[in-house]
mmCIF file of C-alpha atoms in Angstrom:
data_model
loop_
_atom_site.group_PDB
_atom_site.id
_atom_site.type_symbol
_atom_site.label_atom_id
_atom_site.label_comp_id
_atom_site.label_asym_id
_atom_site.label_seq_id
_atom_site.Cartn_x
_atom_site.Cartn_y
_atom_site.Cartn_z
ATOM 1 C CA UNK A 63 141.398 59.897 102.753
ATOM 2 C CA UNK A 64 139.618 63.509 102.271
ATOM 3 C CA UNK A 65 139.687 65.306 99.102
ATOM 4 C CA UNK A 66 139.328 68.211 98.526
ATOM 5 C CA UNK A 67 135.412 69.356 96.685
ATOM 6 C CA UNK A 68 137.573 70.620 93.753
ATOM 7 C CA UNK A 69 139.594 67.434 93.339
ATOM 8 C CA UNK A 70 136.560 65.389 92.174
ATOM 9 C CA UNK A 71 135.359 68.545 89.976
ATOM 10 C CA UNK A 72 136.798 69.548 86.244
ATOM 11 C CA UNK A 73 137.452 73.016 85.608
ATOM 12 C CA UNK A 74 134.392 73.204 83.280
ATOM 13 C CA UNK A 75 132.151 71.120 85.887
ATOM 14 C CA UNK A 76 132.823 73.959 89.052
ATOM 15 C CA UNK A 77 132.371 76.850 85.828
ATOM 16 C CA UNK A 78 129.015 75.389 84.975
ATOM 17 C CA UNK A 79 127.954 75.385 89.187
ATOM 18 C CA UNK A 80 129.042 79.128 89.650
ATOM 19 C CA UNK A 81 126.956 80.044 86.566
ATOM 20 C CA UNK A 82 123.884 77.806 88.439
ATOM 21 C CA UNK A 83 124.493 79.373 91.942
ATOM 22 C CA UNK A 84 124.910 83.007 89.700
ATOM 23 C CA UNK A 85 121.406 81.695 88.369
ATOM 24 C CA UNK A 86 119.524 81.121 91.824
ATOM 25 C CA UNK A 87 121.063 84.077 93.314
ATOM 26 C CA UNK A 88 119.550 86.409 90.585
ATOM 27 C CA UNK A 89 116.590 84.693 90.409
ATOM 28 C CA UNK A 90 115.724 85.099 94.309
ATOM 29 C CA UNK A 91 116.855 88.535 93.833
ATOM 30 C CA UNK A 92 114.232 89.445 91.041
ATOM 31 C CA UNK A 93 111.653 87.205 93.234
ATOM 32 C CA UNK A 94 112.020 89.603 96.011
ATOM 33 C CA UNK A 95 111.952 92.390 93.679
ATOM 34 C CA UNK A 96 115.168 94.106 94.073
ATOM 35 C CA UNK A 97 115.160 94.622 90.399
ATOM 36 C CA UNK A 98 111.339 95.934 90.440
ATOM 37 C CA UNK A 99 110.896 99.062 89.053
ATOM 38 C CA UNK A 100 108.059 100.082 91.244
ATOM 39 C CA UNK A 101 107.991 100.535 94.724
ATOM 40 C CA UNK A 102 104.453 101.213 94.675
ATOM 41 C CA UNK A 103 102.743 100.037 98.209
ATOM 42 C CA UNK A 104 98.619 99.728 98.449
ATOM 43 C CA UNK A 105 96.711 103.170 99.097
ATOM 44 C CA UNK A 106 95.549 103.736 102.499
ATOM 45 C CA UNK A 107 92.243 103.207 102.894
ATOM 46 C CA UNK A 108 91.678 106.620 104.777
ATOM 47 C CA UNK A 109 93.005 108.201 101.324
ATOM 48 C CA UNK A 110 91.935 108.711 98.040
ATOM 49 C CA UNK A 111 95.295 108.642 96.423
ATOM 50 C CA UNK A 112 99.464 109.178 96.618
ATOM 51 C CA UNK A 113 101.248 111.402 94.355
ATOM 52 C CA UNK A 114 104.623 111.263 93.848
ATOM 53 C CA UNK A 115 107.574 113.254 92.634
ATOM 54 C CA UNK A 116 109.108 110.600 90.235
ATOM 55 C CA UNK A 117 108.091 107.657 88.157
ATOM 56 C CA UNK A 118 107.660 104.248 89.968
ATOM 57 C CA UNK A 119 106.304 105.801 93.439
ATOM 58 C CA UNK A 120 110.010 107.179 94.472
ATOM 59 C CA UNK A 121 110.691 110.517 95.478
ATOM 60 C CA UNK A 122 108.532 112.538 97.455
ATOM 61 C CA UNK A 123 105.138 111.679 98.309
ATOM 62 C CA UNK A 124 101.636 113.897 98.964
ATOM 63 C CA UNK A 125 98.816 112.121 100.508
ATOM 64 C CA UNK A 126 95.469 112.678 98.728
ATOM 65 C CA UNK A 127 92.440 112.881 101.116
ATOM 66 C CA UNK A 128 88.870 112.817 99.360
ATOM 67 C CA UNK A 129 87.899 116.643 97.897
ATOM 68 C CA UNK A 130 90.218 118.991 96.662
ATOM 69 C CA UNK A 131 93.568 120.415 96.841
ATOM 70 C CA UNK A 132 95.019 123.498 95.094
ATOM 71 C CA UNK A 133 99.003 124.220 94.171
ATOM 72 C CA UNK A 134 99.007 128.010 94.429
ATOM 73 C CA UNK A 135 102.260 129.725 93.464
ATOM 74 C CA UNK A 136 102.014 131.781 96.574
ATOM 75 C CA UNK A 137 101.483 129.035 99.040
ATOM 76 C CA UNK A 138 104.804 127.941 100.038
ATOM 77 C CA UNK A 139 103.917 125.905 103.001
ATOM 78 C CA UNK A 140 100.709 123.694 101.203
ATOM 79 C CA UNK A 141 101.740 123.253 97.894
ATOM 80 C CA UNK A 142 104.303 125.370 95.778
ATOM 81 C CA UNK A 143 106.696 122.847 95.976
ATOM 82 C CA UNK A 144 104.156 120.223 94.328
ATOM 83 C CA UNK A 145 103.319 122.791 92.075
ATOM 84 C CA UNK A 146 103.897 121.113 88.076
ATOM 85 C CA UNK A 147 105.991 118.258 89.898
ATOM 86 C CA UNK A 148 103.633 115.157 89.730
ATOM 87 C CA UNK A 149 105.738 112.037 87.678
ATOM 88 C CA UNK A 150 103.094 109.454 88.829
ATOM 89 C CA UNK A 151 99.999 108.491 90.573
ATOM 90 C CA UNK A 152 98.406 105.998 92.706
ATOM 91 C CA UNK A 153 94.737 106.067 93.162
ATOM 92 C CA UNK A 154 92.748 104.116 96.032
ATOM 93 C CA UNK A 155 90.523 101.513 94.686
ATOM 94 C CA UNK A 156 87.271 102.739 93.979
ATOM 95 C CA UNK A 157 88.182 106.156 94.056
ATOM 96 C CA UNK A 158 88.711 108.654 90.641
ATOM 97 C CA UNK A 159 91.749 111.174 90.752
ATOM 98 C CA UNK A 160 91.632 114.083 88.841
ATOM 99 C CA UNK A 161 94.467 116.555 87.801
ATOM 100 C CA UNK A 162 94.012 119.943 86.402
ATOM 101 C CA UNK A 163 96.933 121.982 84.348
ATOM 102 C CA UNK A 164 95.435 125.207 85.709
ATOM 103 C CA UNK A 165 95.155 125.892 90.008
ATOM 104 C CA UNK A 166 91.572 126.906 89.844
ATOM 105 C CA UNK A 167 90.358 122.915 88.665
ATOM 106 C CA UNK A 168 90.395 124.033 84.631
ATOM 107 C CA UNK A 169 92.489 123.515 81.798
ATOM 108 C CA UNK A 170 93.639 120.403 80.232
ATOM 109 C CA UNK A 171 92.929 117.611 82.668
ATOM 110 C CA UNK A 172 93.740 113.846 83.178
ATOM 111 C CA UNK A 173 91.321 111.732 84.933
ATOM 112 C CA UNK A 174 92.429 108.002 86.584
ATOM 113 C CA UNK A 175 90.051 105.537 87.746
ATOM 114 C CA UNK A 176 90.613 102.711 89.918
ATOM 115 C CA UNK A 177 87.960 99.640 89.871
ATOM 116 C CA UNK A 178 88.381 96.705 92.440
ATOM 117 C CA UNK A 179 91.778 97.782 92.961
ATOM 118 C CA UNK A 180 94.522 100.440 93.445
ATOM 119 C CA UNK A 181 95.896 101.647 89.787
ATOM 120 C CA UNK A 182 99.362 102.686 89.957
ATOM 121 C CA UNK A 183 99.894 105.429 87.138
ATOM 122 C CA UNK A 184 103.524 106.774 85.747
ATOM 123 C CA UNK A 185 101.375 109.918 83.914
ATOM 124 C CA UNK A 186 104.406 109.817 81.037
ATOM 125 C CA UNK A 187 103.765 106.052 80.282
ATOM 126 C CA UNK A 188 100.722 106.088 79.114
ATOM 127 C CA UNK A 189 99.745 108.561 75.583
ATOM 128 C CA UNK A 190 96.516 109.594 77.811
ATOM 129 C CA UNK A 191 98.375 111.462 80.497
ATOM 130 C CA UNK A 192 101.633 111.807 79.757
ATOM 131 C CA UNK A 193 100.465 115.673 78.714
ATOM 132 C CA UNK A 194 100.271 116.453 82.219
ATOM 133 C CA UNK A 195 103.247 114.423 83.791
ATOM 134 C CA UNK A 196 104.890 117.419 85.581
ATOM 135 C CA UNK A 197 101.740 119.979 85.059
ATOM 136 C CA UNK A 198 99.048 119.348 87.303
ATOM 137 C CA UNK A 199 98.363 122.285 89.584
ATOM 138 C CA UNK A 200 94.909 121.085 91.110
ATOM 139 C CA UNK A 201 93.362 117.931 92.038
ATOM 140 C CA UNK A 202 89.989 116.416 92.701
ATOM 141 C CA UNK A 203 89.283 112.644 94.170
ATOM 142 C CA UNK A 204 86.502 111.149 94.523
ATOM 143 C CA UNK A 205 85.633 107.830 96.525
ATOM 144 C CA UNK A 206 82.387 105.543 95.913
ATOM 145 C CA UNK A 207 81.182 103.350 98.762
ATOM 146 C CA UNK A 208 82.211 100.605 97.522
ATOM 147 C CA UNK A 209 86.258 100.980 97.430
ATOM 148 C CA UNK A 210 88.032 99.478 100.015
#
């Protein structure tokens, strides 16, 4: 005759298999990174970097072509709004970022290199740029020949 799964089970037995399938559940979950805090993707290789608004890539984002770029407080179209808002980088392997506190490229600055590959940077995280998480108002990058 058929019985029943639970009929062959104790009550601590079918506890300790919820707590196991509770296990493998949260364990494919953190394998597909659900629980990541970075949603950091590979530069494109026609850029030199990605800012971003907030800390682990989220927010907005501002594509970084090689050369320089400039957050006036009068331009309202190309770069007020980015103006002081920078939370975290991502630089291109290969390729050096640069931010300035100051619009004209002086001032207290942070530099990030990335080698063979793409450094992902949350400026407050690290003692070396955390003075300008939320105060860069120029940027330089730079690409070698050799990134990617």
């Amino acid at each position: 005759a058929f019985k029943p799964l639970h009929a062959y089970t104790t009550g601590e037995d079918s506890l300790k298999m919820q707590r196991y399938f509770l296990l493998l559940v949260f364990l494919g979950a953190v394998r597909a990174g659900l629980f990541s805090r970075y949603a950091c993707t590979p530069v494109p290789t026609h850029l030199c970097a990605v800012v971003y608004d907030d800390g682990g890539c989220r927010g907005w984002k501002l594509e970084i072509p090689v050369g320089e770029k400039q957050f006036k407080f009068w331009d309202v179209i190309g770069g007020f709004r980015y103006r002081n808002d920078i939370e975290q980088v991502s630089v291109r392997a290969g390729c050096t970022f640069t931010g300035f506190e100051d619009s004209d490229f002086n001032g207290e600055s942070v530099t990030i290199r990335a080698g063979e590959e793409d450094r992902h940077i949350e400026l407050n995280d690290y003692d070396d740029y955390e003075d300008l998480d939320e105060d860069i108002e120029s940027i330089t990058c730079v690409c070698n020949s050799m990134g990617k």
